Coordinates of C-alpha atoms in Angstrom, one line a residue:
Chain A
M1 CA -0.3 -0.3 -0.6
E2 CA 3.1 2.3 0.4
H3 CA 3.8 2.2 -3.2
K4 CA 0.4 2.6 -4.0
E5 CA 0.4 5.6 -2.3
L6 CA 4.2 7.2 -3.2
N7 CA 2.7 6.0 -6.9
L8 CA 2.9 9.9 -8.0
L9 CA 6.2 10.6 -6.7
N10 CA 7.9 7.8 -7.9
E11 CA 6.7 8.2 -11.7
A12 CA 7.2 11.6 -11.3
L13 CA 11.0 11.9 -10.3
G14 CA 11.0 9.3 -13.3
F15 CA 12.3 6.1 -10.6
H16 CA 12.1 3.9 -13.4
N17 CA 14.1 4.8 -15.6
N18 CA 17.3 6.0 -13.3
N19 CA 16.1 9.0 -14.3
L20 CA 18.6 11.3 -12.3
Y21 CA 21.7 9.8 -12.6
G22 CA 23.8 12.6 -14.7
R23 CA 21.5 15.4 -13.3
F24 CA 21.0 18.0 -10.6
V25 CA 17.7 17.6 -8.5
L26 CA 16.7 20.7 -6.6
V27 CA 13.8 21.0 -4.5
E28 CA 12.4 23.8 -3.1
D29 CA 10.6 23.8 0.2
T30 CA 8.9 26.7 2.5
V31 CA 7.9 26.7 6.3
D32 CA 4.4 25.3 5.9
T33 CA 5.3 22.7 3.5
T34 CA 8.2 20.8 4.0
A35 CA 9.6 18.4 1.2
A36 CA 12.0 17.0 2.9
F37 CA 9.7 13.7 2.1
V38 CA 11.1 13.9 -1.1
L39 CA 15.0 13.6 -0.2
H40 CA 14.2 10.6 2.1
Q41 CA 12.3 9.2 -0.5
I42 CA 15.2 9.2 -3.0
L43 CA 17.5 7.9 -0.2
K44 CA 15.3 4.7 -0.2
H45 CA 15.0 4.9 -4.3
S46 CA 18.5 5.0 -4.8
F47 CA 19.9 2.2 -2.9
S48 CA 17.3 -0.2 -4.8
S49 CA 17.9 1.6 -8.3
H50 CA 21.4 -0.3 -8.7
P51 CA 23.0 -2.8 -7.2
S52 CA 26.6 -1.2 -6.9
S53 CA 25.1 2.2 -6.2
S54 CA 26.4 4.3 -3.0
V55 CA 24.4 7.3 -1.8
I56 CA 26.6 10.1 0.0
F57 CA 25.5 12.3 2.0
L58 CA 26.3 16.1 3.0
A59 CA 24.5 16.7 6.8
L60 CA 24.6 20.3 7.6
S61 CA 20.8 20.0 9.5
H62 CA 20.8 16.7 11.3
P63 CA 22.7 14.0 12.6
F64 CA 22.5 10.6 11.3
S65 CA 20.7 8.9 14.0
H66 CA 17.6 11.2 12.5
Y67 CA 18.0 10.0 8.9
D68 CA 18.3 6.5 9.8
R69 CA 14.8 6.0 12.2
I70 CA 12.7 8.1 9.4
L71 CA 14.3 5.6 6.5
R72 CA 13.8 2.6 8.9
K73 CA 10.0 3.7 9.2
I74 CA 10.1 3.4 5.3
G75 CA 11.8 0.6 4.9
C76 CA 15.4 1.3 4.3
N77 CA 17.9 0.3 6.7
L78 CA 20.8 3.1 6.8
A79 CA 22.9 1.7 9.1
A80 CA 23.6 -1.7 7.5
Q81 CA 24.1 0.2 4.2
R82 CA 26.7 2.4 5.8
D83 CA 28.3 -0.8 6.9
N84 CA 28.6 -2.0 3.7
K85 CA 29.9 0.8 2.3
R86 CA 27.0 1.5 0.3
F87 CA 26.1 4.4 2.5
F88 CA 28.9 7.7 2.9
F89 CA 27.7 10.3 5.8
I90 CA 29.7 13.5 5.7
D91 CA 28.7 15.4 9.2
M92 CA 28.8 18.8 8.8
L93 CA 26.2 20.3 11.7
M94 CA 29.7 22.1 13.0
L95 CA 30.7 23.1 9.9
Q96 CA 31.8 27.0 10.2
F97 CA 34.2 28.4 8.8
P98 CA 35.9 31.9 8.9
D99 CA 36.3 31.0 12.5
E100 CA 39.6 28.4 11.5
G101 CA 41.2 31.7 10.3
K102 CA 40.9 30.2 6.6
P103 CA 38.8 31.8 3.6
N104 CA 35.7 30.8 2.8
D105 CA 37.3 29.2 -0.7
V106 CA 39.3 27.1 1.6
G107 CA 36.8 25.3 3.5
F108 CA 34.7 24.7 0.5
A109 CA 37.6 23.7 -1.8
A110 CA 38.6 20.7 1.2
V111 CA 34.7 20.1 1.3
F112 CA 34.5 19.4 -2.4
E113 CA 38.0 17.5 -2.1
K114 CA 36.0 15.0 0.4
I115 CA 33.7 14.1 -1.7
E116 CA 35.8 14.0 -4.9
S117 CA 37.9 11.5 -2.9
V118 CA 34.7 9.2 -1.5
I119 CA 33.9 8.7 -5.5
K120 CA 38.0 8.5 -6.3
A121 CA 38.0 5.5 -4.0
L122 CA 35.2 3.8 -5.1
P123 CA 35.3 1.4 -7.5
Q124 CA 35.5 2.0 -11.5
D125 CA 32.9 0.9 -12.6
N126 CA 30.1 2.4 -9.5
T127 CA 30.9 5.5 -9.9
K128 CA 28.5 6.1 -12.6
F129 CA 26.2 5.5 -9.8
V130 CA 27.1 7.9 -7.2
T131 CA 24.1 9.9 -5.6
I132 CA 25.1 12.9 -3.9
M133 CA 23.3 14.6 -1.0
I134 CA 23.1 17.9 0.4
D135 CA 20.8 18.8 3.3
D136 CA 20.2 21.7 2.7
I137 CA 21.8 24.6 1.2
S138 CA 20.4 27.0 3.4
F139 CA 23.0 26.0 6.0
L140 CA 25.7 26.5 3.8
Q141 CA 25.4 29.9 4.2
V142 CA 25.5 29.6 7.4
A143 CA 28.6 27.8 8.2
A144 CA 30.2 30.8 4.8
N145 CA 28.3 33.7 6.9
G146 CA 26.5 34.9 3.9
S147 CA 28.5 35.1 1.7
S148 CA 26.6 33.3 -1.3
N149 CA 29.0 33.6 -3.8
D150 CA 30.7 30.5 -2.2
V151 CA 28.3 28.1 -2.3
L152 CA 27.2 29.3 -5.2
D153 CA 31.7 28.2 -6.1
F154 CA 30.8 25.2 -4.0
L155 CA 27.8 24.2 -5.3
H156 CA 28.7 24.5 -8.9
Y157 CA 31.4 22.5 -8.2
C158 CA 29.7 19.7 -6.9
Y159 CA 27.6 20.0 -10.7
T160 CA 30.4 19.4 -12.3
L161 CA 30.2 16.1 -10.7
T162 CA 26.8 14.9 -12.7
S163 CA 28.8 15.6 -15.9
E164 CA 32.4 13.8 -15.1
Y165 CA 31.1 11.2 -13.2
G166 CA 26.9 11.0 -13.9
C167 CA 26.6 11.4 -10.6
A168 CA 23.0 12.5 -9.2
F169 CA 23.1 15.5 -7.2
I170 CA 20.5 16.3 -4.9
A171 CA 20.3 19.4 -2.9
L172 CA 17.1 21.0 -0.6
D173 CA 17.2 24.6 0.2
H174 CA 14.0 26.8 1.8
K175 CA 11.8 29.8 -0.6
D176 CA 11.0 31.4 1.6
I177 CA 14.4 32.6 3.7
Y178 CA 15.2 34.6 0.7
L179 CA 11.5 36.7 0.1
N180 CA 13.3 39.7 2.2
E181 CA 16.3 40.4 -0.5
E182 CA 16.6 42.5 -2.6
K183 CA 19.6 40.8 -4.4
P184 CA 19.1 38.2 -6.2
A185 CA 19.4 34.9 -4.6
I186 CA 20.5 32.0 -4.4
I187 CA 17.6 30.1 -5.2
S188 CA 17.4 32.1 -8.7
E189 CA 20.5 30.5 -10.0
M190 CA 19.6 27.0 -9.0
E191 CA 17.1 27.5 -10.8
Y192 CA 18.9 27.8 -13.7
L193 CA 20.9 25.0 -12.9
A194 CA 18.8 22.1 -12.0
D195 CA 17.8 20.2 -14.8
I196 CA 14.9 18.9 -12.4
L197 CA 13.3 21.5 -10.6
V198 CA 10.5 19.6 -7.2
K199 CA 8.3 22.9 -5.6
A200 CA 6.6 22.5 -2.8
E201 CA 4.2 24.9 -1.7
P202 CA 1.7 25.6 0.6
L203 CA -2.7 25.2 -0.9
A204 CA -3.4 28.3 -2.3
T205 CA -6.6 27.9 0.0
G206 CA -4.4 27.4 2.7
L207 CA -4.4 25.0 5.6
A208 CA -6.4 21.9 5.2
K209 CA -6.4 18.6 7.3
D210 CA -6.6 16.1 4.7
V211 CA -3.8 17.8 2.4
H212 CA -1.1 19.2 3.2
G213 CA 0.4 21.1 0.2
Q214 CA 1.5 20.6 -3.2
L215 CA 3.8 19.6 -5.2
M216 CA 5.2 20.2 -8.3
V217 CA 8.2 19.0 -10.3
L218 CA 9.7 20.2 -13.6
H219 CA 12.2 17.7 -16.2
K220 CA 13.7 20.5 -17.9
Q221 CA 14.2 19.6 -21.4
H222 CA 17.5 17.4 -21.0
G223 CA 18.5 16.0 -24.7
I224 CA 15.7 14.1 -27.1
S225 CA 14.1 14.0 -23.6
P226 CA 11.0 16.7 -23.5
V227 CA 9.4 19.0 -20.7
K228 CA 7.4 17.2 -18.5
I229 CA 5.4 19.0 -15.8
H230 CA 4.0 17.3 -12.4
N231 CA 1.7 18.7 -10.1
F232 CA -0.2 16.8 -7.1
H233 CA -0.9 17.0 -4.0
F234 CA -0.2 15.2 -0.3
K235 CA -0.6 14.3 3.1
I236 CA 2.3 13.4 5.2
K237 CA 1.1 10.7 7.9
E238 CA 3.1 9.1 10.5
N239 CA 4.8 6.9 8.6
S240 CA 5.0 7.7 5.2
I241 CA 3.3 10.5 2.3
E242 CA 0.3 9.9 0.2
C243 CA 0.1 11.7 -3.0
F244 CA -2.5 12.0 -5.2
Y245 CA -4.0 14.2 -7.2
P246 CA -6.2 17.2 -6.7
G247 CA -9.9 16.8 -6.0
T248 CA -9.2 13.0 -5.6
K249 CA -8.3 12.5 -1.8
I250 CA -11.3 9.9 -0.5
Chain B
M1 CA 14.9 38.4 -36.5
A2 CA 17.2 34.9 -35.7
E3 CA 18.3 34.3 -39.0
S4 CA 19.1 38.6 -39.4
I5 CA 21.2 38.1 -36.3
C6 CA 22.7 35.1 -37.4
R7 CA 24.1 37.1 -40.8
S8 CA 25.5 39.5 -39.0
L9 CA 27.6 37.8 -36.8
R10 CA 28.5 35.9 -39.9
D11 CA 29.0 39.2 -41.4
G12 CA 30.9 40.9 -38.8
A13 CA 33.1 43.8 -38.1
L14 CA 34.8 46.6 -40.2
E15 CA 37.7 47.8 -40.9
G16 CA 38.2 50.4 -37.2
E17 CA 34.8 49.1 -36.4
L18 CA 33.7 47.4 -33.6
A19 CA 32.7 43.9 -33.3
P20 CA 29.6 43.6 -33.2
T21 CA 28.2 41.8 -30.3
L22 CA 25.0 40.1 -28.9
T23 CA 23.6 39.5 -25.4
I24 CA 20.7 37.0 -25.1
K25 CA 18.9 37.8 -22.2
D26 CA 16.3 35.3 -20.8
S27 CA 14.5 35.4 -17.2
L28 CA 13.5 32.3 -15.0
A29 CA 9.8 32.1 -16.5
S30 CA 11.2 31.5 -19.8
P31 CA 14.8 30.5 -19.8
F32 CA 16.0 29.9 -23.6
S33 CA 19.3 32.1 -23.5
F34 CA 20.8 29.2 -23.9
N35 CA 18.8 26.7 -26.8
V36 CA 19.4 30.8 -29.0
F37 CA 23.0 30.3 -27.8
S38 CA 23.3 27.0 -29.0
H39 CA 21.4 27.4 -32.2
I40 CA 23.6 29.9 -33.2
L41 CA 26.4 28.4 -32.6
L42 CA 25.8 25.7 -35.0
Q43 CA 24.6 28.7 -37.7
L44 CA 28.6 29.7 -37.2
S45 CA 30.0 26.5 -37.6
S46 CA 28.2 25.6 -40.2
Q47 CA 28.0 29.0 -43.0
K48 CA 30.8 30.4 -43.9
S49 CA 31.4 33.8 -42.5
Q50 CA 34.1 36.6 -41.7
S51 CA 35.5 34.4 -38.9
H52 CA 37.9 31.5 -39.6
G53 CA 37.3 30.1 -35.9
I54 CA 34.9 30.2 -33.1
V55 CA 36.3 30.4 -29.4
I56 CA 33.9 28.9 -26.7
V57 CA 34.3 29.8 -23.3
A58 CA 32.6 27.7 -21.7
L59 CA 31.0 28.6 -17.9
S60 CA 28.2 26.8 -17.3
R61 CA 28.8 23.4 -19.9
S62 CA 31.2 20.8 -19.7
P63 CA 33.1 20.7 -23.3
S64 CA 31.9 17.6 -23.6
F65 CA 27.9 19.1 -24.1
Y66 CA 29.5 20.8 -27.0
A67 CA 31.6 17.8 -28.2
D68 CA 27.9 16.1 -28.1
F69 CA 25.8 19.2 -28.8
L70 CA 28.0 19.6 -32.6
K71 CA 28.5 16.0 -33.3
N72 CA 24.8 15.5 -33.1
K73 CA 23.9 18.1 -34.7
G74 CA 25.6 16.7 -37.6
V75 CA 29.4 19.0 -37.4
E76 CA 32.5 17.2 -38.7
L77 CA 34.3 16.5 -35.4
S78 CA 37.6 15.9 -36.6
S79 CA 39.3 18.7 -38.5
S80 CA 37.0 20.7 -35.3
N81 CA 40.5 21.6 -34.2
K82 CA 41.4 24.1 -37.0
W83 CA 38.3 26.6 -36.7
I84 CA 36.7 25.3 -33.3
H85 CA 38.0 26.2 -29.4
I86 CA 36.7 25.2 -26.3
L87 CA 38.3 27.6 -23.1
D88 CA 36.8 25.3 -20.5
C89 CA 35.9 27.8 -17.5
Y90 CA 33.7 25.0 -16.7
T91 CA 35.7 22.3 -15.2
D92 CA 38.0 24.5 -12.6
P93 CA 37.3 27.5 -12.7
L94 CA 38.7 28.8 -9.9
G95 CA 41.5 25.8 -9.4
W96 CA 40.0 23.6 -6.6
K97 CA 40.7 20.5 -8.4
D98 CA 44.2 21.7 -9.4
K99 CA 44.7 22.3 -5.6
A100 CA 43.2 18.9 -5.0
R101 CA 45.8 17.3 -6.9
K102 CA 49.1 19.2 -6.4
S103 CA 49.0 18.3 -2.5
G104 CA 48.5 14.1 -4.0
N105 CA 45.1 13.0 -2.6
V106 CA 43.7 12.9 -6.1
N107 CA 44.6 11.4 -8.9
V108 CA 43.9 12.9 -12.6
V109 CA 41.4 11.1 -15.1
S110 CA 41.8 13.0 -18.3
D111 CA 38.9 13.5 -19.9
Q112 CA 38.6 12.4 -24.4
I113 CA 36.4 15.1 -25.9
S114 CA 37.2 15.4 -29.0
L115 CA 37.1 18.8 -30.0
A116 CA 40.2 21.1 -28.5
T117 CA 40.0 22.1 -25.2
S118 CA 42.2 24.1 -22.5
S119 CA 41.2 24.9 -18.7
Y120 CA 41.6 27.9 -17.0
K121 CA 42.2 28.0 -13.9
S122 CA 41.6 31.9 -12.5
V123 CA 38.2 32.9 -13.4
K124 CA 37.9 35.6 -11.7
D125 CA 40.8 37.4 -13.1
M126 CA 39.3 39.5 -16.4
D127 CA 42.5 40.2 -17.4
K128 CA 43.9 37.3 -17.8
L129 CA 41.0 35.6 -19.5
F130 CA 41.2 38.3 -21.9
L131 CA 44.6 37.2 -23.0
A132 CA 43.5 33.8 -23.0
I133 CA 40.9 34.5 -25.8
T134 CA 43.0 36.2 -27.5
D135 CA 45.8 33.8 -27.7
L136 CA 43.2 30.8 -28.4
G137 CA 41.8 32.5 -31.2
R138 CA 45.2 34.0 -32.6
G139 CA 46.2 30.3 -31.9
L140 CA 43.2 28.7 -34.3
V141 CA 43.8 31.6 -37.6
G142 CA 47.1 32.6 -37.5
E143 CA 48.4 36.4 -37.0
N144 CA 47.0 37.8 -40.2
K145 CA 43.5 40.3 -40.8
V146 CA 41.9 37.1 -39.9
R147 CA 39.7 37.1 -38.0
F148 CA 38.1 34.9 -35.3
C149 CA 34.5 34.9 -33.1
V150 CA 33.6 34.4 -29.5
A151 CA 31.1 32.8 -28.0
I152 CA 30.7 33.2 -24.0
D153 CA 28.4 30.7 -22.7
S154 CA 27.3 32.7 -20.1
L155 CA 27.6 36.6 -19.1
S156 CA 26.0 35.8 -15.7
K157 CA 28.6 33.4 -14.7
L158 CA 31.1 36.0 -15.2
L159 CA 29.2 38.8 -13.7
R160 CA 29.0 36.4 -10.0
H161 CA 32.8 35.7 -10.3
A162 CA 33.9 40.0 -11.3
S163 CA 32.4 43.0 -11.2
L164 CA 30.3 44.4 -13.0
Q165 CA 33.3 46.8 -13.9
S166 CA 36.0 44.8 -14.6
V167 CA 33.4 42.1 -17.0
A168 CA 32.2 45.7 -19.5
G169 CA 36.3 46.2 -19.5
L170 CA 36.5 42.2 -20.9
L171 CA 34.0 43.1 -23.7
S172 CA 35.0 47.0 -24.8
N173 CA 38.2 44.8 -25.0
L174 CA 37.4 41.8 -27.2
R175 CA 34.8 43.9 -29.3
S176 CA 37.7 46.7 -30.0
H177 CA 40.7 43.8 -30.4
D178 CA 40.7 44.1 -34.6
Q179 CA 41.3 40.4 -34.9
I180 CA 37.7 39.7 -33.4
S181 CA 34.6 39.1 -35.8
S182 CA 32.1 39.3 -34.1
I183 CA 31.0 38.0 -30.1
F184 CA 28.1 36.5 -28.6
G185 CA 27.1 35.2 -24.9
L186 CA 23.6 34.5 -22.9
L187 CA 22.8 36.2 -19.8
H188 CA 19.8 35.6 -17.4
S189 CA 18.5 39.3 -15.9
D190 CA 17.1 37.8 -12.7
L191 CA 20.2 37.2 -12.1
H192 CA 21.5 40.7 -11.6
E193 CA 20.5 44.2 -10.5
E194 CA 18.8 46.2 -13.4
R195 CA 22.2 48.8 -14.0
A196 CA 24.7 45.3 -14.9
T197 CA 22.2 44.1 -17.6
A198 CA 21.6 47.8 -18.7
A199 CA 25.4 48.0 -19.1
L200 CA 26.2 45.2 -21.1
E201 CA 22.9 45.7 -23.1
Y202 CA 24.4 49.5 -24.2
M203 CA 27.8 47.2 -24.8
S204 CA 26.2 44.9 -26.9
S205 CA 25.4 46.5 -30.7
M206 CA 22.6 43.6 -30.5
V207 CA 20.4 42.4 -27.7
A208 CA 17.4 39.5 -28.3
S209 CA 15.2 38.7 -25.4
V210 CA 13.7 36.2 -25.0
E211 CA 10.3 35.5 -23.2
P212 CA 7.0 33.9 -22.0
D213 CA 4.1 34.2 -24.4
H214 CA 1.4 35.7 -21.6
H215 CA 3.6 37.7 -18.6
S216 CA 1.6 35.7 -15.5
S217 CA 1.9 37.4 -12.0
E218 CA 1.4 34.3 -9.9
N219 CA 4.9 32.2 -10.2
C220 CA 2.5 29.5 -12.4
L221 CA 4.8 26.9 -14.3
S222 CA 2.6 25.5 -17.3
E223 CA 4.5 23.6 -19.8
K224 CA 3.1 26.2 -22.5
N225 CA 5.5 28.8 -21.2
F226 CA 8.3 25.8 -21.2
T227 CA 7.8 24.8 -25.2
Q228 CA 7.6 27.8 -26.1
G229 CA 7.5 32.1 -26.0
K230 CA 8.6 35.9 -27.9
F231 CA 11.8 36.7 -29.7
S232 CA 12.5 40.0 -29.3
V233 CA 15.1 41.7 -30.8
R234 CA 16.2 45.0 -30.6
S235 CA 19.6 45.7 -32.6
K236 CA 21.4 49.4 -33.8
R237 CA 22.5 49.8 -37.2
R238 CA 25.6 51.3 -38.4
N239 CA 23.2 55.1 -39.0
G240 CA 22.5 54.8 -35.6
R241 CA 18.6 53.9 -36.1
V242 CA 17.4 51.4 -33.9
R243 CA 15.1 48.5 -35.0
E244 CA 12.8 46.6 -33.2
T245 CA 11.1 43.3 -34.1
S246 CA 9.3 40.4 -33.0
E247 CA 8.8 36.3 -33.7
K248 CA 7.3 33.2 -31.9
F249 CA 9.8 30.7 -31.1
K250 CA 9.4 26.9 -30.4
V251 CA 11.7 24.7 -28.3
E252 CA 11.5 20.9 -29.9
A253 CA 13.4 18.0 -29.5
E254 CA 15.8 19.1 -32.0
G255 CA 16.1 21.9 -31.3
I256 CA 14.3 25.4 -32.0
S257 CA 12.8 27.0 -34.6
F258 CA 11.5 30.6 -35.0
A259 CA 8.5 31.6 -36.9
S260 CA 7.2 34.9 -37.3
I261 CA 3.8 36.3 -35.2
S262 CA 1.0 36.1 -37.9
A263 CA -2.9 38.1 -37.9
E264 CA -4.4 34.7 -36.3
D265 CA -1.9 34.9 -32.9
G266 CA -3.2 38.4 -32.4
T267 CA -5.9 38.4 -29.5
T268 CA -8.9 39.6 -31.3
V269 CA -12.0 40.1 -29.5
A270 CA -13.4 36.4 -30.0
G271 CA -10.4 34.7 -28.4
L272 CA -11.0 37.2 -25.2
L273 CA -14.3 35.1 -24.7
P274 CA -14.9 32.2 -22.1
K275 CA -15.6 28.6 -23.5
V276 CA -18.8 28.4 -22.0
Q277 CA -21.7 26.5 -22.6
F278 CA -23.8 29.5 -24.8
N279 CA -23.1 31.8 -27.4
L280 CA -22.4 35.5 -26.0
Q281 CA -22.1 36.3 -29.9
L282 CA -25.3 38.4 -31.5
S283 CA -25.8 36.5 -35.0
E284 CA -26.2 38.7 -38.3
K285 CA -29.7 38.8 -38.0
E286 CA -29.9 39.7 -33.8
Q287 CA -27.5 42.6 -34.9
I288 CA -30.5 44.0 -37.4
D289 CA -32.8 43.3 -34.9
R290 CA -31.4 44.9 -31.9
A291 CA -30.3 48.0 -34.3
K292 CA -34.1 48.3 -34.7
V293 CA -34.6 48.5 -31.1
V294 CA -36.7 51.7 -30.2
L295 CA -34.6 53.0 -26.7
P296 CA -36.1 55.4 -24.2
F297 CA -34.6 59.1 -23.9
E298 CA -33.8 59.2 -27.7
H299 CA -35.9 61.1 -30.4
Q300 CA -37.0 59.3 -33.4
G301 CA -37.9 62.2 -35.4
N302 CA -41.2 61.5 -36.3
G303 CA -41.8 65.2 -35.7
K304 CA -44.2 64.5 -32.5
P305 CA -43.7 65.1 -29.3
I306 CA -43.0 62.1 -27.7
Q307 CA -44.1 62.0 -23.9
I308 CA -42.2 59.1 -22.1
Y309 CA -44.0 57.7 -18.8
D310 CA -41.6 59.4 -15.7
G311 CA -43.7 58.0 -12.8
R312 CA -44.0 62.0 -11.3
R313 CA -47.6 63.1 -13.1
S314 CA -48.3 65.2 -10.7
L315 CA -45.6 66.9 -10.2
E316 CA -46.1 68.0 -14.1
E317 CA -48.3 71.1 -14.0
S318 CA -47.0 72.4 -10.3
S319 CA -42.5 72.1 -11.1
G320 CA -40.7 72.3 -14.4
E321 CA -37.4 71.1 -12.7
G322 CA -36.2 67.3 -13.2
A323 CA -37.9 67.2 -15.5
P324 CA -37.0 64.3 -19.2
I325 CA -35.7 65.8 -21.9
S326 CA -39.0 64.9 -23.8
R327 CA -41.0 67.9 -21.7
C328 CA -38.3 70.3 -22.6
K329 CA -39.2 69.3 -26.5
N330 CA -42.4 70.2 -25.5
E331 CA -41.8 73.5 -24.6
D332 CA -39.2 74.4 -27.1
S333 CA -40.6 72.6 -30.0
A334 CA -41.9 75.7 -31.8
L335 CA -39.4 77.4 -31.3
G336 CA -35.9 74.8 -32.7
E337 CA -35.1 71.5 -31.5
I338 CA -32.7 69.4 -29.2
I339 CA -30.5 67.2 -31.6
Y340 CA -29.1 64.4 -29.4
F341 CA -25.7 62.5 -30.3
R342 CA -26.0 59.1 -29.0
D343 CA -21.9 58.9 -28.3
S344 CA -23.0 54.8 -28.2
D345 CA -23.3 54.5 -31.5
D346 CA -19.7 54.6 -32.0
E347 CA -18.9 51.1 -30.0
M348 CA -19.4 48.1 -30.6
P349 CA -22.2 45.7 -28.7
D350 CA -21.1 44.2 -25.7
S351 CA -18.0 46.6 -25.3
D352 CA -17.3 46.7 -21.2
E353 CA -18.5 50.5 -21.3
D354 CA -22.1 51.0 -19.1
P355 CA -24.5 52.8 -21.7
D356 CA -26.2 53.6 -18.7
D357 CA -23.6 56.6 -18.3
D358 CA -24.5 58.7 -21.2
L359 CA -27.6 59.8 -19.5
D360 CA -28.3 62.7 -18.3
I361 CA -31.4 62.3 -15.4

């Protein structure tokens, strides 16, 4: 029954033909509607996408125990995957660059180097099935003391990994923290860069008991595959998420 | 017109003149400047032009992307290193990977690309970038009067790495270089302040804007906005005149195609009517019948005074104020007449104006 409920999301993200490899997926959410469940779903699916796939997870907002607990509820054992060297958890909860006296870009370069070295350490054939996830980008900005240029440089380098190794690169960011800025924000720059855009927004009609928000998944044109937009509503339940077309919630 | 832009770029610069420069501008509502950019790149690669080589400054796409793109479009790549060269500012723009290699932590992975590529690792330095571009160009075409063309993958990326002054300086130097035939680059207008966009537009001889068909106030994304839109070009001629043209464009799997805006696409009154189950328009007969209807407060011109009941008969003899027009006519019929010009004769039926606005009660 869990599969049926999440069918729409799986289909929209293109799990059935491994659509995410070689692409940058940007997940945007707001305070009212969190899209963390999208990350969890992609995380769970990346292990089943290929027998030798692996995930590099840059955690800036929650510790390992948080993800372990949540993924266990949806049927995925992160601790086991970590022991099998398929899940690399890079804990960056205490990340703060200027503190150590080093400039921002040196700090970010070091983080990037760490990611690249993990990929390079994998067997040659497996480098094509790596998924890199960042949760989330707003904390990178905090670590860089607000310098969006350094964060964008870092994201660019992560993006080059998608073309160099064919990795999937997934990042979560919050749209409403940029609302008051006059200067164009990181989020616009990333929207240009993204191949797949997943946006979670509250309903235009306000809060509701049965529908927690709406999700829009946009696949930009990539080679010969055409533009595709999926729109549906979702409800967050205790152990899973239910996705349905607007108006079809029973 | 996309065709005329390509022609201007192919014709290139005259002796002693600044090189024609094209800026392709878009926004998140219709983010297709790269499609236009690659279309122009293809046109310049496959047709004869003043320039004998192209230098692509690749900032937002990898060199292998360009190699695949040109190969898929049928451009012969085996002899390509005689006329095309990529300055790779994408793979390692700030030299991070270089530093990692120097410290011995990471092995070098060589990429087999069929296009000649040089990597460039100091993207924040515009002077060095200018030298790199011109060196590459001279390497392609030689030292004589032969010219080359410069394609900048993203001016937006340059503006992020360097100040507006230095990017403007770079463009200015490129335009005045006597071996550069033409320059074209793309810009995302919503990533920069207006003055940055305006400065670059001012320096360009042609500005092509990619816009959605309908500007919507909400942030709604429709598949329509992501497959077609409007392409407007503003070009400065040599004689100083500015010419503006508009076209429609459509993005398909094969690439981008342009078509002129035809009359049917302009919004007509019929197009504005909502699609409902009842007929909102008038047929011929209905229009004629409507014209025949006698309206109150209007003289029919048969000489007789018209008595119109206004519900105030009791006051008829006592007061003369608040009288309808016909009563005035009763008194003045011997002396003159009131000619009433209907303003609403000029209007089509069902127009927004309230026909009762003309009444003077």
